[in-house]
Structure formats: C-alpha cells, structure tokens
Short mmCIF file of C-alpha atoms in Angstrom, two decimals:
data_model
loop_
_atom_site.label_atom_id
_atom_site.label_comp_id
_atom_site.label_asym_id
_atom_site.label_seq_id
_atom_site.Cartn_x
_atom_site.Cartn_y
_atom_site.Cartn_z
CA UNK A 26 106.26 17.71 105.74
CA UNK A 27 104.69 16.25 108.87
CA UNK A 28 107.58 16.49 111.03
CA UNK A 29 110.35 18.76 112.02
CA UNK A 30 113.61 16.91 112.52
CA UNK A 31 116.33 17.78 114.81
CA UNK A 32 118.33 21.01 113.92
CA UNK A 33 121.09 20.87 116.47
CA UNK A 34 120.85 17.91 118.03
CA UNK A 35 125.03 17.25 117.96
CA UNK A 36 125.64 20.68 118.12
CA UNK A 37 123.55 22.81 121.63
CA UNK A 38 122.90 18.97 123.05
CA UNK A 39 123.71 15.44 122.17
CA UNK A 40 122.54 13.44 119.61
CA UNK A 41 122.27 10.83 121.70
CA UNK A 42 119.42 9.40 123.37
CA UNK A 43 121.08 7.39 126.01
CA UNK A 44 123.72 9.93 127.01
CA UNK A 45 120.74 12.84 126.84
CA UNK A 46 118.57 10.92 129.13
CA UNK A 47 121.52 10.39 131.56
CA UNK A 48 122.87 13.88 131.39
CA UNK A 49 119.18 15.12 131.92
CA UNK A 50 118.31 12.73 134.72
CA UNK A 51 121.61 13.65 136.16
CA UNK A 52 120.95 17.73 135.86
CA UNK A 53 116.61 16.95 137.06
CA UNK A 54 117.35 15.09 139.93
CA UNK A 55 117.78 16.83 143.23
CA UNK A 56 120.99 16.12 145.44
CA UNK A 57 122.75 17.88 148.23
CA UNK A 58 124.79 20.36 145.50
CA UNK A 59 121.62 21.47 143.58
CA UNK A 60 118.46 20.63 146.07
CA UNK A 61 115.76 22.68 145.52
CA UNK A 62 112.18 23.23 147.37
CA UNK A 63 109.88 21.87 145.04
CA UNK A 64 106.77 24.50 144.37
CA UNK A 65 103.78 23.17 146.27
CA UNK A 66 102.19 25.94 144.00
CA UNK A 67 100.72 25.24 140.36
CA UNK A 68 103.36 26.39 138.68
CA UNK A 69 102.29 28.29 135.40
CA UNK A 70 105.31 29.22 133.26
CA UNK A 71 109.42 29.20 133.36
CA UNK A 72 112.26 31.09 131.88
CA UNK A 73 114.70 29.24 131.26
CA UNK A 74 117.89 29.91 129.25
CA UNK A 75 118.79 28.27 124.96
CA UNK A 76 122.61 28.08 124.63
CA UNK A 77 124.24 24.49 124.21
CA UNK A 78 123.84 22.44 126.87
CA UNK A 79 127.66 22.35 127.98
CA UNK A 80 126.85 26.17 129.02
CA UNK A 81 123.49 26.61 130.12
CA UNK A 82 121.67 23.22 130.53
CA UNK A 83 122.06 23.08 134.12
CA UNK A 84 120.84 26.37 134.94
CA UNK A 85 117.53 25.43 132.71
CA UNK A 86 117.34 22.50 134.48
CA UNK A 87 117.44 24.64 137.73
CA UNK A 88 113.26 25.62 136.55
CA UNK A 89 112.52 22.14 134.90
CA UNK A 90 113.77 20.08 137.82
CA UNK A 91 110.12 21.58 139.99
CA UNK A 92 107.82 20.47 137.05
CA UNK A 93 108.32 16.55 137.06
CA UNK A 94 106.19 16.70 140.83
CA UNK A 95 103.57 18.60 139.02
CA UNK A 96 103.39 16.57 135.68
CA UNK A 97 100.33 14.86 135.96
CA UNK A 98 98.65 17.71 135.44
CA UNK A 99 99.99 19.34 132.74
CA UNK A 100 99.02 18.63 129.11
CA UNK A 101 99.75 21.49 126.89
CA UNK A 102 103.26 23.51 126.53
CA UNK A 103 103.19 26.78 125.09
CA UNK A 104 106.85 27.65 123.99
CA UNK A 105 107.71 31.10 122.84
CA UNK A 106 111.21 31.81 121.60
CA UNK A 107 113.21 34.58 119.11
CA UNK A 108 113.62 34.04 115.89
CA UNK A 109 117.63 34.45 115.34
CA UNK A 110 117.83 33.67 111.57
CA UNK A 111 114.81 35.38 110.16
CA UNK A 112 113.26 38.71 110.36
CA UNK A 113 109.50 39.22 110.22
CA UNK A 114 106.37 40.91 111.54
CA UNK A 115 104.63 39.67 114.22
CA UNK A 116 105.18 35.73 115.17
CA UNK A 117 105.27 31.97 113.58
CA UNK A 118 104.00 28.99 113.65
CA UNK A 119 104.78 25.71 111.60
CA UNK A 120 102.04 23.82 109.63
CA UNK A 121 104.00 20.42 110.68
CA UNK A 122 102.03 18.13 113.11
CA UNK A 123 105.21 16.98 114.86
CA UNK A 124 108.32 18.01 116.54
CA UNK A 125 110.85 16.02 116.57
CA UNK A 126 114.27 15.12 119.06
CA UNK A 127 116.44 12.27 120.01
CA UNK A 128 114.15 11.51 122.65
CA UNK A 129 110.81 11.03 120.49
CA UNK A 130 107.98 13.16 118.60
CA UNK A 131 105.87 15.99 120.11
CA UNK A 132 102.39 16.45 118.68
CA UNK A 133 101.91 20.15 117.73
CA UNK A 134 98.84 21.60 119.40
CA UNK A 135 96.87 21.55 115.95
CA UNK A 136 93.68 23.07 117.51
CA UNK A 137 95.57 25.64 118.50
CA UNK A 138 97.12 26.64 115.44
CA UNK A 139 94.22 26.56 113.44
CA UNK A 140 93.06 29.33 115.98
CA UNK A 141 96.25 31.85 115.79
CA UNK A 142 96.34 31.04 111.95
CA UNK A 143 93.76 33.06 111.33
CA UNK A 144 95.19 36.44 113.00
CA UNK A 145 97.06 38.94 111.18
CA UNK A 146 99.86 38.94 113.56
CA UNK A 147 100.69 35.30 112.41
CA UNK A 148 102.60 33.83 109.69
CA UNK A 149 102.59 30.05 109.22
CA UNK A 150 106.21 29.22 107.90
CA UNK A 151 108.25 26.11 108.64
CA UNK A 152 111.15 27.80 107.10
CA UNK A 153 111.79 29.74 109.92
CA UNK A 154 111.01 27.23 112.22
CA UNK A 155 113.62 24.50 110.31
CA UNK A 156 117.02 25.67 111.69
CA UNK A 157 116.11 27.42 114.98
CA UNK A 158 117.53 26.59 118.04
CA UNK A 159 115.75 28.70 120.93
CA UNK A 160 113.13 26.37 120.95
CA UNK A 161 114.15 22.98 119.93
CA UNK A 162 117.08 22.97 123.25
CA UNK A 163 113.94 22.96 125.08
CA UNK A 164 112.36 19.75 124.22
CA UNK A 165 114.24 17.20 125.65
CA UNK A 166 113.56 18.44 128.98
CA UNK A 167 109.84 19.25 128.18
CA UNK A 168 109.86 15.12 127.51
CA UNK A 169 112.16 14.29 130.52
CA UNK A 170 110.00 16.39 132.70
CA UNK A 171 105.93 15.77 131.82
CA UNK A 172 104.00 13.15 130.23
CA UNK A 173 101.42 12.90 127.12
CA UNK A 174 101.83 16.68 126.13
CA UNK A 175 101.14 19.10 123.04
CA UNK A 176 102.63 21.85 122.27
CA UNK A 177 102.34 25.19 120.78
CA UNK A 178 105.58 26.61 119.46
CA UNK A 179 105.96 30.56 118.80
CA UNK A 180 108.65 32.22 117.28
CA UNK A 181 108.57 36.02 117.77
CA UNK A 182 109.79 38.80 115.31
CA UNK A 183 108.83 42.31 115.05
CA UNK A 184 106.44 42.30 117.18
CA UNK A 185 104.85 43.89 120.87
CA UNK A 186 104.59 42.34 124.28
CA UNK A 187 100.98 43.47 123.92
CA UNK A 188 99.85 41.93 120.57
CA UNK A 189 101.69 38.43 122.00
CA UNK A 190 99.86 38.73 125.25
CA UNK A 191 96.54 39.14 123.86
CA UNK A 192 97.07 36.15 121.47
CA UNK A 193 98.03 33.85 123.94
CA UNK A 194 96.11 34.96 127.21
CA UNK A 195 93.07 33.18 125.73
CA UNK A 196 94.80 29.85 125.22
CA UNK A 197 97.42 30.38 128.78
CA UNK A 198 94.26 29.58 130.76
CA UNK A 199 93.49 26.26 132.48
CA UNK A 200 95.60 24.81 134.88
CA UNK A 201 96.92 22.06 132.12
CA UNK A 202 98.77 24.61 130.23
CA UNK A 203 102.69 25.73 130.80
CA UNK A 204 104.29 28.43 129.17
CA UNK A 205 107.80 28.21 128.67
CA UNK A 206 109.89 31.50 127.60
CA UNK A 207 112.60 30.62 126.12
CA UNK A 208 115.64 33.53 126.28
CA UNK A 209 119.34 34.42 127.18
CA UNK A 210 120.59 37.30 129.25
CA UNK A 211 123.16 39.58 128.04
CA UNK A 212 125.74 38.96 125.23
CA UNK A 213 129.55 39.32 124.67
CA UNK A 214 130.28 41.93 127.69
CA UNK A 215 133.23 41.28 129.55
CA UNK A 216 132.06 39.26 132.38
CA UNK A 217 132.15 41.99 135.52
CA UNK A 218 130.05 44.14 133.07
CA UNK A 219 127.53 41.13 132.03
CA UNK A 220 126.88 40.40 135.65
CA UNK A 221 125.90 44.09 136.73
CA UNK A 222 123.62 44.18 133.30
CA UNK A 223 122.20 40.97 134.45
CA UNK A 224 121.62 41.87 137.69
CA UNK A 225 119.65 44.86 136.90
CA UNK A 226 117.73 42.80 134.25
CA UNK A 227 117.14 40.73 136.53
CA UNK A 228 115.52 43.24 139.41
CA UNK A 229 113.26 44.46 136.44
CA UNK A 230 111.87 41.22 135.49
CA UNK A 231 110.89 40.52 139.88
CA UNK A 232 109.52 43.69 139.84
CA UNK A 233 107.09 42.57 136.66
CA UNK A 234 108.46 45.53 134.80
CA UNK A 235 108.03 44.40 130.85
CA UNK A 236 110.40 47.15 129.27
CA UNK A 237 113.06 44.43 129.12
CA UNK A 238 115.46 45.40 125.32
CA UNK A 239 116.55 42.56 123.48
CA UNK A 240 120.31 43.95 124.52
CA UNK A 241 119.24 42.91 127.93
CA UNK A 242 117.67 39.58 127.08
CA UNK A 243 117.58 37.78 123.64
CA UNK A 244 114.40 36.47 123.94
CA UNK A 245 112.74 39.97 125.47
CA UNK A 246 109.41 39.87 123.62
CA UNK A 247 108.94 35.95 125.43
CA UNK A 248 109.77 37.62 128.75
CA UNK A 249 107.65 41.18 128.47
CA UNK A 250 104.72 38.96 127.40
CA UNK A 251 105.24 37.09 130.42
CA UNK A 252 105.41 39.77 133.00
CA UNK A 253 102.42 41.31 131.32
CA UNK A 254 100.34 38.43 132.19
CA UNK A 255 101.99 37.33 135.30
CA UNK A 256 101.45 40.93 136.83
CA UNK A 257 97.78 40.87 135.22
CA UNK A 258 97.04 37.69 136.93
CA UNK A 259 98.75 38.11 140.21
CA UNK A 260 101.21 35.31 140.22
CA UNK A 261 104.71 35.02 141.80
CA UNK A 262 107.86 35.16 140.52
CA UNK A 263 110.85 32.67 141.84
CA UNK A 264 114.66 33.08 140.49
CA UNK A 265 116.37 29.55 140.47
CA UNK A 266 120.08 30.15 139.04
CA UNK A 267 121.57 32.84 137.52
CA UNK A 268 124.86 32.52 135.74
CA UNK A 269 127.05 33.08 132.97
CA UNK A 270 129.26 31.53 130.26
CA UNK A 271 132.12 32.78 132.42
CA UNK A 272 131.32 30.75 135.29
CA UNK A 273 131.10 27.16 133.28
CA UNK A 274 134.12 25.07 132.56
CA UNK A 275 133.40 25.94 128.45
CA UNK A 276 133.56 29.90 128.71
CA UNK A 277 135.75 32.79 129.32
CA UNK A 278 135.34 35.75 131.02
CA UNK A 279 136.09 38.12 128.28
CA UNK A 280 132.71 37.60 126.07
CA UNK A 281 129.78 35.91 128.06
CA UNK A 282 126.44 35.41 127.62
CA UNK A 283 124.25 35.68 130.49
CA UNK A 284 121.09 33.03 131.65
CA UNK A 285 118.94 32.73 134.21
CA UNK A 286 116.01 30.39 134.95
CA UNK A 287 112.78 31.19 136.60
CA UNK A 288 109.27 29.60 137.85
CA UNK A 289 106.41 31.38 137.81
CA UNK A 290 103.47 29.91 139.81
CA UNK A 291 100.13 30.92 141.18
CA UNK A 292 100.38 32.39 144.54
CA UNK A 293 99.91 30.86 147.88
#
C-alpha cells in the first residue's frame, strides 16, 4: 500500500475539506481574542496537543498559528507521537510513501526512512501506524501552515528519551527541518487536581527537565526527547496555551484531559 488513508477524519476533526480549511483558517489567523507575537526566531519544534479538534484544536493552533510567517523555509516535518493501540520496543515507521487527509497527500521522507530502517531500535509496520490518531490530528495543520513538505512520522513504544534523541539528532539538523511532538497532559483527574498536575508538568518541561511519566503527559517519550535536545542545543522554550477539557464547551470538570502547546526556537 502506497498510501495511508484517513483514520479519524469524522471522528478527532472533520471530514470535510471545506469546513476543515475554514475552521483552521479561523483557529491560524490572529485577531484581538487570540493575537499572538509571532517568533522573529527560527523556530525549531512545537508541542502541541492530539485530542479531537472540538477539545484541543485551538490550543494546537495556539503553536501552529507562528509557523505560517516562517514557512518558506521549512521543508521537512519530523512528527513523533505514542503509540496508543500497540505495544512494542523501541519506535515505527510505515513503509507507505504517502500520508493521507482531507486536505491532500504528504510525501513520507523516504530518504529518511531508509536511514532509521536499518537501526535496531526500529520496526517498519504500517499496522501500527493504520488506526493511530496522535499523529494523523496533526496534518491538517502541518498543510494549512507550510508549503511543499516531507515528513518523517515516529511512533514511540518502549523505548528511552536517549535512544530517540540519538536517532533523530542527526536528521533534526538544518534549519529546514521542524519537529513536532505530538502529546496530551494529564488524564481523567478531576479538574482542580489536573490543573495542579499540569502545572507542575508544565514547570518541568521550562526548566528542560526530561523525567516527564507518561501519567504526566501521554506522549512523554516525544517531549523528554525534546528537552534533551533543546537543552543540548541551547534553544528557548515559549508556552502558548494551556488548558483543559474542562474549560471547552465539550468537557466536564469531573474527568479532563490536560494540553498545552509550545514553540521551541533558537535563541535570540
């Protein structure tokens, strides 16, 4: 198979393509409720939240909104994401050439897979990239955002900060690459209780601390890799939005699930 269709298009975002270009354009465009100051900065990587859209779209769209003045430049996406429906050691990668959304076809990084194939840490396995949703919610504002782009999608497992860092620090290098982390916050606390957790997750990840659990954060390997790097390589660290499902019109407050979106750019 040469592409990999939509998984939950209908379900964490719209099927659409009209209505998911408008509700995108709507979220990416600065106004007086949600203006930010774009990063004048290259900026270098984001973490930005995976639930449906209804709950966390806007607060990924907080980190996504700073890339579209900075597009020209970027031409290769590195996405890194938990696996939620399959166990295994060390990470994934598909052997399709294409990703697939509403919105169009990605073309998978190829090069770049025929590098990490050969590395014990990897598995090559569509299967458990078929029905995942951490990193397929992030494509349609990957499109809406940049250009002509590749990309490089990595589903973790059982598997260390460390060993992800030194796969991908090689290929995280020139100033056309973007590495998105892909991860939630805290799940099903009450919502007083998520936002403390949250909090506190969040002062570890500003203070480039990579011990994050995946109780604190559901994508934790994607983050500690990050910080790892980030910390390595001297670059800043900027919080856009931090919510949670209590605070949208779609949640309660007695289970939430916590997300926060970041930019991480070279400093000034």
């Amino acid at each position: 198979m040469n592409v990999r269709p939509p998984a939950v298009a209908g379900q964490f975002y719209s099927h659409s393509p009209d209505y998911l270009v408008s509700q995108l354009n709507r979220w990416l465009t600065p106004d007086e409720r949600n203006s930010v100051t774009l990063e004048q900065q290259p900026i270098r990587a984001l973490i930005v939240p995976h639930a449906g859209y209804i709950y966390s779209g806007e607060v990924a769209a907080g980190a996504y909104r700073c890339l579209r003045a900075q597009a020209y430049r970027i031409r290769r996406v590195i996405l890194i994401g938990p696996s939620h429906r399959y166990y295994f050691e060390g990470c994934a990668l598909p052997s399709t050439r294409f990703f697939s959304t509403p919105l169009g076809q990605i073309p998978i990084d190829i090069q770049s897979v025929d590098k990490l194939r050969q590395i014990d840490d990897i598995e090559v396995s569509d299967q458990v990239h078929a029905l995942e949703h951490s990193l397929e919610v992030q494509l349609p504002f990957l499109q809406s955002c940049l250009h002509d782009f590749t990309l490089l999608p990595l589903l973790t497992s059982n598997v260390s900060p460390a060993k992800v860092a030194r796969l991908i620090d090689p290929l995280w290098q020139g100033d056309d690459c973007l590495l998105v982390v892909s991860s939630d916050l805290s799940h099903f606390h009450t919502y007083s209780a998520a936002q403390r957790i949250d909090q506190h997750t969040c002062a570890l990840i500003e203070q480039f601390e990579p011990t994050l659990s995946p109780e604190q954060a559901c994508g934790s390997t994607g983050i500690n890799t990050l910080l790892l790097l980030a910390k390595q390589r001297g670059y800043q660290l900027k919080r856009q939005i931090m919510i949670n499902s209590g605070d949208t019109d779609a949640g309660d407050k007695e289970r939430v699930v916590g997300y926060v979106s970041y930019i991480v750019s070279e400093p000034q």
